[in-house]
mmCIF file of C-alpha atoms and ligand atoms in Angstrom:
data_model
loop_
_atom_site.group_PDB
_atom_site.id
_atom_site.type_symbol
_atom_site.label_atom_id
_atom_site.label_comp_id
_atom_site.label_asym_id
_atom_site.label_seq_id
_atom_site.Cartn_x
_atom_site.Cartn_y
_atom_site.Cartn_z
ATOM 1 C CA MET K 1 0.000 0.000 0.000
ATOM 2 C CA ARG K 2 1.569 3.269 -1.069
ATOM 3 C CA GLN K 3 1.704 6.109 1.434
ATOM 4 C CA ASN K 4 0.775 9.389 -0.143
ATOM 5 C CA ILE K 5 0.805 11.623 2.903
ATOM 6 C CA ARG K 6 3.173 11.047 5.803
ATOM 7 C CA LEU K 7 1.751 11.983 9.162
ATOM 8 C CA GLY K 8 4.820 11.222 11.276
ATOM 9 C CA THR K 9 5.815 8.358 13.536
ATOM 10 C CA VAL K 10 4.186 6.760 16.571
ATOM 11 C CA ALA K 11 6.415 4.469 18.662
ATOM 12 C CA GLY K 12 8.927 4.386 15.807
ATOM 13 C CA ILE K 13 6.312 3.269 13.252
ATOM 14 C CA GLU K 14 5.705 5.401 10.176
ATOM 15 C CA ILE K 15 2.108 6.534 9.907
ATOM 16 C CA GLY K 16 0.742 7.506 6.520
ATOM 17 C CA LEU K 17 -2.482 8.347 4.778
ATOM 18 C CA ASN K 18 -3.597 7.257 1.358
ATOM 19 C CA TRP K 19 -5.228 10.072 -0.645
ATOM 20 C CA SER K 20 -8.478 8.103 -0.648
ATOM 21 C CA VAL K 21 -8.756 8.738 3.086
ATOM 22 C CA LEU K 22 -9.200 12.494 2.547
ATOM 23 C CA LEU K 23 -12.140 11.764 0.248
ATOM 24 C CA ILE K 24 -13.743 9.398 2.768
ATOM 25 C CA LEU K 25 -13.074 11.889 5.573
ATOM 26 C CA ALA K 26 -14.874 14.614 3.589
ATOM 27 C CA LEU K 27 -17.786 12.251 2.798
ATOM 28 C CA PHE K 28 -18.162 11.325 6.469
ATOM 29 C CA ALA K 29 -17.948 14.960 7.604
ATOM 30 C CA TRP K 30 -20.610 15.838 4.999
ATOM 31 C CA GLU K 31 -22.933 12.975 5.925
ATOM 32 C CA LEU K 32 -22.529 13.571 9.666
ATOM 33 C CA GLY K 33 -22.739 17.361 9.521
ATOM 34 C CA LEU K 34 -25.747 17.429 7.221
ATOM 35 C CA TYR K 35 -27.854 14.377 8.108
ATOM 36 C CA VAL K 36 -26.739 12.603 11.281
ATOM 37 C CA PHE K 37 -26.058 15.345 13.812
ATOM 38 C CA PRO K 38 -28.536 18.186 13.036
ATOM 39 C CA ALA K 39 -31.817 18.178 14.964
ATOM 40 C CA ARG K 40 -33.564 18.553 11.587
ATOM 41 C CA PRO K 41 -31.623 16.390 9.071
ATOM 42 C CA GLY K 42 -30.727 18.355 5.945
ATOM 43 C CA HIS K 43 -30.673 21.674 7.797
ATOM 44 C CA ALA K 44 -27.146 22.106 9.111
ATOM 45 C CA GLY K 45 -25.779 25.091 10.986
ATOM 46 C CA ALA K 46 -22.109 25.988 11.553
ATOM 47 C CA ALA K 47 -22.040 23.954 14.787
ATOM 48 C CA ASP K 48 -23.337 20.867 12.931
ATOM 49 C CA TRP K 49 -20.589 21.160 10.312
ATOM 50 C CA ILE K 50 -17.930 21.486 13.008
ATOM 51 C CA ALA K 51 -19.398 18.438 14.792
ATOM 52 C CA GLY K 52 -19.318 16.578 11.456
ATOM 53 C CA VAL K 53 -15.603 17.285 11.006
ATOM 54 C CA VAL K 54 -14.861 16.394 14.647
ATOM 55 C CA GLY K 55 -16.767 13.095 14.258
ATOM 56 C CA ALA K 56 -14.942 12.192 11.021
ATOM 57 C CA VAL K 57 -11.508 12.994 12.474
ATOM 58 C CA ALA K 58 -12.321 11.053 15.678
ATOM 59 C CA LEU K 59 -13.240 8.047 13.493
ATOM 60 C CA LEU K 60 -9.887 8.337 11.709
ATOM 61 C CA VAL K 61 -8.061 8.464 15.053
ATOM 62 C CA SER K 62 -10.065 5.424 16.237
ATOM 63 C CA VAL K 63 -8.978 3.445 13.169
ATOM 64 C CA LEU K 64 -5.401 4.546 13.770
ATOM 65 C CA ILE K 65 -5.489 3.379 17.417
ATOM 66 C CA HIS K 66 -6.868 0.020 16.204
ATOM 67 C CA GLU K 67 -3.908 -0.368 13.803
ATOM 68 C CA VAL K 68 -1.339 0.780 16.370
ATOM 69 C CA SER K 69 -2.639 -1.927 18.738
ATOM 70 C CA HIS K 70 -1.847 -4.560 16.064
ATOM 71 C CA ALA K 71 1.605 -3.027 15.637
ATOM 72 C CA VAL K 72 2.401 -2.961 19.351
ATOM 73 C CA VAL K 73 1.389 -6.613 19.881
ATOM 74 C CA SER K 74 3.305 -7.629 16.713
ATOM 75 C CA ARG K 75 6.463 -6.094 18.088
ATOM 76 C CA HIS K 76 5.911 -7.816 21.386
ATOM 77 C CA HIS K 77 5.972 -11.099 19.422
ATOM 78 C CA ASP K 78 9.141 -10.164 17.497
ATOM 79 C CA VAL K 79 7.371 -9.328 14.266
ATOM 80 C CA SER K 80 8.574 -5.867 13.325
ATOM 81 C CA VAL K 81 6.258 -3.318 11.748
ATOM 82 C CA ARG K 82 7.413 -1.090 8.943
ATOM 83 C CA SER K 83 4.521 1.284 8.638
ATOM 84 C CA ILE K 84 0.817 1.859 9.087
ATOM 85 C CA THR K 85 -1.162 3.233 6.176
ATOM 86 C CA LEU K 86 -4.736 4.384 6.535
ATOM 87 C CA PHE K 87 -6.736 3.955 3.380
ATOM 88 C CA VAL K 88 -10.278 3.892 2.180
ATOM 89 C CA PHE K 89 -11.806 1.132 4.338
ATOM 90 C CA GLY K 90 -9.582 1.272 7.347
ATOM 91 C CA GLY K 91 -5.935 0.715 7.901
ATOM 92 C CA VAL K 92 -3.155 -1.683 7.164
ATOM 93 C CA ALA K 93 -0.260 -2.343 9.505
ATOM 94 C CA GLN K 94 2.566 -3.550 7.292
ATOM 95 C CA LEU K 95 4.270 -6.323 9.191
ATOM 96 C CA GLU K 96 7.742 -7.467 8.252
ATOM 97 C CA GLY K 97 7.436 -11.184 8.552
ATOM 98 C CA GLU K 98 4.811 -13.351 10.159
ATOM 99 C CA ALA K 99 3.905 -14.580 13.591
ATOM 100 C CA HIS K 100 6.052 -17.517 14.707
ATOM 101 C CA THR K 101 3.300 -19.417 16.513
ATOM 102 C CA PRO K 102 -0.509 -19.765 16.192
ATOM 103 C CA GLY K 103 -0.834 -18.144 19.641
ATOM 104 C CA ALA K 104 1.079 -15.041 18.530
ATOM 105 C CA ASP K 105 -0.910 -14.957 15.258
ATOM 106 C CA PHE K 106 -4.122 -15.035 17.293
ATOM 107 C CA ARG K 107 -3.074 -12.268 19.685
ATOM 108 C CA ILE K 108 -1.797 -9.947 16.920
ATOM 109 C CA ALA K 109 -5.148 -10.294 15.102
ATOM 110 C CA ALA K 110 -7.537 -10.283 18.062
ATOM 111 C CA VAL K 111 -6.156 -7.156 19.725
ATOM 112 C CA GLY K 112 -7.568 -4.949 16.907
ATOM 113 C CA PRO K 113 -11.285 -5.678 17.356
ATOM 114 C CA LEU K 114 -10.720 -5.790 21.116
ATOM 115 C CA THR K 115 -9.276 -2.262 20.959
ATOM 116 C CA SER K 116 -12.274 -1.077 18.927
ATOM 117 C CA ILE K 117 -14.615 -2.558 21.554
ATOM 118 C CA VAL K 118 -12.671 -0.752 24.310
ATOM 119 C CA LEU K 119 -12.953 2.505 22.304
ATOM 120 C CA ALA K 120 -16.711 1.917 21.894
ATOM 121 C CA GLY K 121 -16.943 1.450 25.669
ATOM 122 C CA PHE K 122 -14.948 4.642 26.233
ATOM 123 C CA PHE K 123 -17.206 6.763 23.978
ATOM 124 C CA GLY K 124 -20.319 5.090 25.432
ATOM 125 C CA ALA K 125 -19.193 5.955 28.962
ATOM 126 C CA ALA K 126 -18.399 9.510 27.848
ATOM 127 C CA GLN K 127 -21.886 9.817 26.372
ATOM 128 C CA ALA K 128 -23.488 8.532 29.589
ATOM 129 C CA THR K 129 -21.387 10.976 31.618
ATOM 130 C CA ALA K 130 -22.370 13.857 29.330
ATOM 131 C CA VAL K 131 -26.049 12.988 29.625
ATOM 132 C CA ALA K 132 -25.751 12.653 33.418
ATOM 133 C CA ALA K 133 -24.113 16.096 33.504
ATOM 134 C CA GLY K 134 -27.182 17.523 31.784
ATOM 135 C CA LEU K 135 -25.607 17.965 28.346
ATOM 136 C CA HIS K 136 -27.734 17.314 25.266
ATOM 137 C CA GLY K 137 -27.723 18.039 21.558
ATOM 138 C CA LEU K 138 -24.538 17.883 19.481
ATOM 139 C CA PRO K 139 -21.900 16.651 21.990
ATOM 140 C CA VAL K 140 -24.154 13.731 22.940
ATOM 141 C CA ALA K 141 -24.961 12.989 19.287
ATOM 142 C CA VAL K 142 -21.234 12.917 18.360
ATOM 143 C CA LEU K 143 -20.306 10.609 21.279
ATOM 144 C CA SER K 144 -23.258 8.334 20.535
ATOM 145 C CA TRP K 145 -22.239 8.006 16.889
ATOM 146 C CA LEU K 146 -18.608 7.349 17.882
ATOM 147 C CA TRP K 147 -19.379 4.376 20.134
ATOM 148 C CA GLN K 148 -21.679 2.896 17.511
ATOM 149 C CA ILE K 149 -19.158 3.261 14.679
ATOM 150 C CA ASN K 150 -16.362 1.735 16.802
ATOM 151 C CA LEU K 151 -18.606 -1.194 17.652
ATOM 152 C CA LEU K 152 -19.383 -1.572 13.937
ATOM 153 C CA LEU K 153 -15.641 -1.519 13.180
ATOM 154 C CA ALA K 154 -15.073 -4.295 15.719
ATOM 155 C CA VAL K 155 -17.897 -6.420 14.285
ATOM 156 C CA PHE K 156 -16.834 -5.836 10.666
ATOM 157 C CA ASN K 157 -13.223 -6.738 11.441
ATOM 158 C CA LEU K 158 -14.363 -9.926 13.164
ATOM 159 C CA ILE K 159 -15.829 -11.297 9.904
ATOM 160 C CA PRO K 160 -13.952 -14.622 9.728
ATOM 161 C CA GLY K 161 -12.260 -14.271 6.322
ATOM 162 C CA ALA K 162 -8.659 -13.208 5.755
ATOM 163 C CA PRO K 163 -7.441 -10.488 5.329
ATOM 164 C CA LEU K 164 -9.854 -9.202 8.007
ATOM 165 C CA ASP K 165 -8.820 -9.656 11.644
ATOM 166 C CA GLY K 166 -11.492 -12.335 12.103
ATOM 167 C CA GLY K 167 -9.935 -14.223 9.194
ATOM 168 C CA ARG K 168 -6.544 -14.107 10.868
ATOM 169 C CA VAL K 169 -8.119 -15.429 14.070
ATOM 170 C CA LEU K 170 -9.587 -18.261 11.967
ATOM 171 C CA ARG K 171 -6.148 -18.863 10.419
ATOM 172 C CA ALA K 172 -4.539 -19.008 13.870
ATOM 173 C CA PHE K 173 -7.166 -21.572 14.938
ATOM 174 C CA LEU K 174 -6.678 -23.739 11.798
ATOM 175 C CA TRP K 175 -2.896 -23.437 12.132
ATOM 176 C CA HIS K 176 -3.135 -24.495 15.781
ATOM 177 C CA ARG K 177 -5.218 -27.525 14.791
ATOM 178 C CA SER K 178 -3.245 -28.749 11.773
ATOM 179 C CA GLY K 179 0.217 -27.366 12.539
ATOM 180 C CA ASP K 180 0.398 -26.212 8.899
ATOM 181 C CA ARG K 181 0.556 -22.422 8.618
ATOM 182 C CA VAL K 182 0.501 -22.291 4.829
ATOM 183 C CA ARG K 183 -2.566 -24.513 4.520
ATOM 184 C CA ALA K 184 -4.337 -22.518 7.248
ATOM 185 C CA SER K 185 -3.556 -19.259 5.382
ATOM 186 C CA ILE K 186 -4.977 -20.652 2.140
ATOM 187 C CA GLN K 187 -8.155 -21.885 3.863
ATOM 188 C CA ALA K 188 -8.729 -18.587 5.711
ATOM 189 C CA ALA K 189 -8.138 -16.630 2.491
ATOM 190 C CA ARG K 190 -10.643 -18.819 0.605
ATOM 191 C CA VAL K 191 -13.268 -18.124 3.272
ATOM 192 C CA GLY K 192 -12.426 -14.406 2.871
ATOM 193 C CA ARG K 193 -12.906 -14.670 -0.880
ATOM 194 C CA GLY K 194 -16.322 -16.278 -0.406
ATOM 195 C CA LEU K 195 -17.393 -13.675 2.142
ATOM 196 C CA GLY K 196 -16.217 -10.909 -0.185
ATOM 197 C CA VAL K 197 -18.461 -12.249 -2.962
ATOM 198 C CA LEU K 198 -21.359 -12.624 -0.515
ATOM 199 C CA LEU K 199 -20.990 -9.013 0.717
ATOM 200 C CA ALA K 200 -20.786 -7.699 -2.848
ATOM 201 C CA VAL K 201 -23.877 -9.647 -3.953
ATOM 202 C CA LEU K 202 -25.903 -8.571 -0.895
ATOM 203 C CA GLY K 203 -24.824 -4.964 -1.423
ATOM 204 C CA LEU K 204 -25.775 -4.976 -5.100
ATOM 205 C CA LEU K 205 -29.122 -6.672 -4.330
ATOM 206 C CA THR K 206 -29.846 -3.945 -1.758
ATOM 207 C CA PHE K 207 -28.851 -1.281 -4.257
ATOM 208 C CA PHE K 208 -30.991 -2.611 -7.108
ATOM 209 C CA SER K 209 -34.008 -3.572 -4.993
ATOM 210 C CA THR K 210 -34.221 -0.389 -2.912
ATOM 211 C CA GLY K 211 -32.282 2.058 -5.069
ATOM 212 C CA SER K 212 -30.500 3.074 -1.875
ATOM 213 C CA ILE K 213 -26.915 4.158 -2.371
ATOM 214 C CA VAL K 214 -26.185 2.632 1.064
ATOM 215 C CA GLY K 215 -26.035 -0.786 -0.663
ATOM 216 C CA LEU K 216 -22.961 0.306 -2.574
ATOM 217 C CA TRP K 217 -20.890 0.344 0.643
ATOM 218 C CA PRO K 218 -21.095 -3.419 1.330
ATOM 219 C CA ALA K 219 -20.583 -4.002 -2.418
ATOM 220 C CA LEU K 220 -17.372 -1.954 -2.441
ATOM 221 C CA ILE K 221 -16.149 -3.499 0.814
ATOM 222 C CA GLY K 222 -16.964 -6.968 -0.572
ATOM 223 C CA LEU K 223 -14.921 -6.231 -3.687
ATOM 224 C CA PHE K 224 -12.037 -5.018 -1.541
ATOM 225 C CA VAL K 225 -12.156 -8.090 0.728
ATOM 226 C CA TYR K 226 -12.338 -10.398 -2.295
ATOM 227 C CA THR K 227 -9.332 -8.774 -3.986
ATOM 228 C CA ALA K 228 -7.227 -8.729 -0.825
ATOM 229 C CA ALA K 229 -8.161 -12.345 0.049
ATOM 230 C CA LYS K 230 -7.223 -13.471 -3.457
ATOM 231 C CA ALA K 231 -3.817 -11.793 -3.158
ATOM 232 C CA GLU K 232 -3.369 -13.412 0.245
ATOM 233 C CA GLU K 233 -4.267 -16.862 -1.094
ATOM 234 C CA ARG K 234 -1.850 -16.431 -3.989
ATOM 235 C CA TYR K 235 0.909 -15.411 -1.590
ATOM 236 C CA ALA K 236 0.218 -18.424 0.642
ATOM 237 C CA LEU K 237 0.353 -20.730 -2.393
ATOM 238 C CA ILE K 238 3.704 -19.222 -3.395
ATOM 239 C CA GLN K 239 4.956 -19.603 0.175
ATOM 240 C CA GLY K 240 3.891 -23.238 0.248
ATOM 241 C CA ALA K 241 5.538 -24.034 -3.093
ATOM 242 C CA VAL K 242 8.730 -21.983 -2.846
ATOM 243 C CA GLY K 243 9.203 -21.271 0.876
ATOM 244 C CA PRO K 244 11.089 -24.496 1.706
ATOM 245 C CA LEU K 245 13.567 -24.050 -1.218
ATOM 246 C CA THR K 246 16.852 -22.198 -0.786
ATOM 247 C CA VAL K 247 17.538 -18.884 -2.483
ATOM 248 C CA GLY K 248 20.277 -20.613 -4.501
ATOM 249 C CA GLN K 249 17.719 -23.018 -5.996
ATOM 250 C CA VAL K 250 15.451 -20.227 -7.183
ATOM 251 C CA MET K 251 17.808 -17.417 -8.279
ATOM 252 C CA THR K 252 18.931 -16.694 -11.815
ATOM 253 C CA VAL K 253 22.646 -17.392 -11.945
ATOM 254 C CA PRO K 254 24.803 -15.780 -13.102
ATOM 255 C CA ALA K 255 22.831 -12.585 -12.614
ATOM 256 C CA PRO K 256 22.192 -10.885 -15.958
ATOM 257 C CA VAL K 257 23.923 -7.487 -15.824
ATOM 258 C CA VAL K 258 23.747 -4.194 -17.661
ATOM 259 C CA GLN K 259 25.938 -1.095 -17.385
ATOM 260 C CA GLY K 260 24.282 1.879 -15.704
ATOM 261 C CA ALA K 261 25.530 4.088 -18.540
ATOM 262 C CA ALA K 262 24.056 1.816 -21.241
ATOM 263 C CA SER K 263 20.895 2.854 -23.059
ATOM 264 C CA VAL K 264 17.461 1.626 -22.032
ATOM 265 C CA ALA K 265 17.215 0.085 -25.523
ATOM 266 C CA HIS K 266 20.275 -2.031 -24.705
ATOM 267 C CA ALA K 267 18.708 -3.064 -21.365
ATOM 268 C CA ALA K 268 15.581 -4.144 -23.270
ATOM 269 C CA ALA K 269 17.753 -6.333 -25.522
ATOM 270 C CA VAL K 270 19.520 -7.924 -22.520
ATOM 271 C CA LEU K 271 16.168 -8.571 -20.816
ATOM 272 C CA TRP K 272 14.899 -10.191 -23.993
ATOM 273 C CA ARG K 273 17.791 -12.684 -23.962
ATOM 274 C CA SER K 274 17.751 -13.400 -20.223
ATOM 275 C CA ARG K 275 14.909 -15.404 -18.651
ATOM 276 C CA CYS K 276 14.783 -12.919 -15.795
ATOM 277 C CA ASP K 277 12.534 -9.868 -15.523
ATOM 278 C CA ALA K 278 15.194 -7.798 -13.767
ATOM 279 C CA LEU K 279 18.844 -7.012 -14.433
ATOM 280 C CA VAL K 280 21.630 -6.088 -12.048
ATOM 281 C CA VAL K 281 22.963 -2.613 -12.852
ATOM 282 C CA VAL K 282 26.747 -2.260 -12.595
ATOM 283 C CA ASP K 283 29.163 0.696 -12.765
ATOM 284 C CA ASP K 284 32.324 0.925 -14.884
ATOM 285 C CA ALA K 285 34.263 -1.150 -12.342
ATOM 286 C CA GLY K 286 31.637 -3.892 -12.464
ATOM 287 C CA ARG K 287 30.253 -3.184 -8.981
ATOM 288 C CA ALA K 288 26.510 -3.651 -8.483
ATOM 289 C CA THR K 289 24.793 -0.276 -8.003
ATOM 290 C CA GLY K 290 21.194 -1.442 -8.220
ATOM 291 C CA ALA K 291 18.719 -3.202 -10.474
ATOM 292 C CA VAL K 292 16.428 -2.401 -13.370
ATOM 293 C CA THR K 293 13.115 -4.188 -13.891
ATOM 294 C CA ALA K 294 11.372 -5.158 -17.126
ATOM 295 C CA ARG K 295 8.413 -3.108 -15.955
ATOM 296 C CA ALA K 296 10.561 0.049 -15.691
ATOM 297 C CA VAL K 297 11.989 -0.602 -19.170
ATOM 298 C CA MET K 298 8.517 -1.174 -20.632
ATOM 299 C CA ALA K 299 7.358 2.125 -19.142
ATOM 300 C CA VAL K 300 9.790 3.948 -21.467
ATOM 301 C CA PRO K 301 8.249 4.218 -24.963
ATOM 302 C CA ASP K 302 10.154 2.388 -27.706
ATOM 303 C CA GLU K 303 11.311 5.502 -29.516
ATOM 304 C CA LEU K 304 12.723 7.076 -26.331
ATOM 305 C CA ARG K 305 14.728 4.011 -25.219
ATOM 306 C CA PRO K 306 17.928 4.764 -27.203
ATOM 307 C CA GLY K 307 18.067 8.283 -25.684
ATOM 308 C CA HIS K 308 17.714 7.253 -22.010
ATOM 309 C CA VAL K 309 20.352 5.554 -19.859
ATOM 310 C CA VAL K 310 19.663 2.673 -17.489
ATOM 311 C CA ASN K 311 20.648 4.733 -14.429
ATOM 312 C CA ASP K 312 17.631 7.012 -15.072
ATOM 313 C CA ILE K 313 15.200 4.181 -14.356
ATOM 314 C CA ALA K 314 17.277 1.937 -12.067
ATOM 315 C CA ILE K 315 16.393 1.137 -8.446
ATOM 316 C CA SER K 316 19.346 1.991 -6.195
ATOM 317 C CA ARG K 317 21.064 -0.849 -4.365
ATOM 318 C CA ALA K 318 20.277 0.634 -0.940
ATOM 319 C CA THR K 319 16.530 0.160 -1.467
ATOM 320 C CA LEU K 320 16.714 -3.428 -2.783
ATOM 321 C CA PRO K 321 16.243 -6.517 -0.618
ATOM 322 C CA THR K 322 19.330 -8.734 -0.383
ATOM 323 C CA ALA K 323 19.729 -12.425 0.335
ATOM 324 C CA ARG K 324 22.284 -15.161 1.012
ATOM 325 C CA VAL K 325 22.536 -18.209 -1.242
ATOM 326 C CA HIS K 326 21.883 -20.753 1.525
ATOM 327 C CA GLU K 327 18.995 -18.886 3.106
ATOM 328 C CA HIS K 328 15.464 -20.297 2.793
ATOM 329 C CA MET K 329 13.032 -18.614 0.424
ATOM 330 C CA ASP K 330 10.251 -17.987 2.973
ATOM 331 C CA ALA K 331 12.378 -15.365 4.740
ATOM 332 C CA LEU K 332 13.254 -13.716 1.417
ATOM 333 C CA LEU K 333 9.610 -13.766 0.248
ATOM 334 C CA GLU K 334 8.637 -11.744 3.313
ATOM 335 C CA ARG K 335 11.421 -9.240 2.626
ATOM 336 C CA MET K 336 10.430 -8.959 -1.033
ATOM 337 C CA VAL K 337 6.814 -8.249 -0.039
ATOM 338 C CA ALA K 338 8.021 -5.621 2.435
ATOM 339 C CA HIS K 339 10.011 -4.095 -0.470
ATOM 340 C CA GLU K 340 6.937 -4.052 -2.735
ATOM 341 C CA GLY K 341 8.154 -6.902 -4.938
ATOM 342 C CA LYS K 342 11.505 -5.390 -5.898
ATOM 343 C CA PRO K 343 14.102 -7.945 -7.084
ATOM 344 C CA ALA K 344 16.631 -9.242 -4.551
ATOM 345 C CA LEU K 345 20.402 -9.320 -5.024
ATOM 346 C CA VAL K 346 21.945 -12.600 -3.853
ATOM 347 C CA PHE K 347 25.408 -12.717 -2.258
ATOM 348 C CA ASP K 348 27.653 -15.611 -1.249
ATOM 349 C CA ASP K 349 29.441 -15.883 2.102
ATOM 350 C CA ASP K 350 32.301 -13.715 0.772
ATOM 351 C CA ASP K 351 29.870 -10.914 -0.121
ATOM 352 C CA ARG K 352 30.259 -11.551 -3.835
ATOM 353 C CA LEU K 353 27.179 -10.994 -5.971
ATOM 354 C CA VAL K 354 26.158 -14.369 -7.389
ATOM 355 C CA GLY K 355 22.597 -14.023 -8.616
ATOM 356 C CA ILE K 356 19.275 -12.243 -8.611
ATOM 357 C CA VAL K 357 15.760 -13.280 -7.574
ATOM 358 C CA SER K 358 12.922 -11.531 -9.378
ATOM 359 C CA THR K 359 9.210 -12.261 -9.681
ATOM 360 C CA SER K 360 9.835 -14.336 -12.827
ATOM 361 C CA ASP K 361 12.214 -16.622 -10.883
ATOM 362 C CA ILE K 362 9.544 -17.129 -8.231
ATOM 363 C CA GLU K 363 6.816 -17.756 -10.805
ATOM 364 C CA ARG K 364 9.005 -20.321 -12.575
ATOM 365 C CA ALA K 365 9.763 -22.061 -9.280
ATOM 366 C CA VAL K 366 6.035 -22.138 -8.389
ATOM 367 C CA ALA K 367 5.157 -23.586 -11.810
ATOM 368 C CA LEU K 368 7.823 -26.279 -11.532
ATOM 369 C CA ARG K 369 6.963 -27.145 -7.933
ATOM 370 C CA THR K 370 3.261 -27.578 -8.681
ATOM 371 C CA VAL K 371 3.880 -29.999 -11.575
ATOM 372 C CA PRO K 372 3.373 -33.471 -10.088
ATOM 373 C CA PRO K 373 6.613 -35.466 -9.770
ATOM 374 C CA GLY K 374 7.227 -37.272 -13.057
ATOM 375 C CA GLY K 375 5.634 -34.479 -15.068
ATOM 376 C CA ALA K 376 2.384 -34.566 -17.005
ATOM 377 C CA ARG K 377 0.526 -37.854 -17.286
ATOM 378 C CA ALA K 378 1.045 -38.129 -21.032
ATOM 379 C CA GLY K 379 0.972 -41.729 -22.235
ATOM 380 C CA SER K 380 -0.354 -43.191 -18.985
HETATM 381 ZN ZN1 LIG M 1 -7.475 -4.870 12.577
#
């Protein structure tokens, strides 16, 4: 998930906002200020608009606290957290790596909805206190909405399909029962996929039968859950197929190289000949300075390729994941995901560059691993 706006750091974790959040924030402020909070819906005064903005921002902070709770418990279980990004339907805490035991997996997932329930209790108590103190009108309306929305967040996140928290709880349970993390991940993601379809269908049915735009929310959320669950299932399948292999078994060796000063057209020609979808970029002395991907080359139009040099579109070495030849792939897969799928440079024990692992290497390994031993059943 790309961070578009950086908000700063909390407990050493980068916090960012996706642009979509600003849109949702404005929609919530509008809805709350115009229809939810005013005594006569549709007739909003200045105070109603301010209450709308306060309510929307308080929701955003609630979601952030939910995500930070995941991050804090992750760290407690030695799973480091790179960043938290808030986006359209909530937040994502980007974990580097995975829980080491089903118990840790369970706690990291369950703390989120639990935190939302605690927040709901906090706002509920605040509302009761306000009412007891004789307050009425807007402050009470805002607090009332806040406990309800936090409770809704808790319930929504408890839906038992990955990637939602409830799905991770389900995965932890299945993992605990079978002892097989990969299989549990695939099963939980499949349930998530099914629930995503169900939500989308129910939302669309509501929309077409009542004409109410409210039905579009579950439909959009269903689509999001489906897409994320599918990606999660795919990742688990890759992990299952490639995870137990060593980096040396998967990498392209020797690493195809291209000079940083060479033209992009030349890089395209080298990519064409190599089976890899990334090249190691080297300087005049032959030292690796980074990598260039097929995607970056393809983004340069044909006619401009002779006029651009590889260094213009290369990824610098400092931002690439690295690996050791004898290391297992599951650790590298996690690092590659944390680096948004960038190729990894592979070094031997003497720190010499020996190969490269790109998405094409992983795809090839998955394809070969899923062919039954002995190959296709031709002639049987
Ligand atoms: Zn959560």
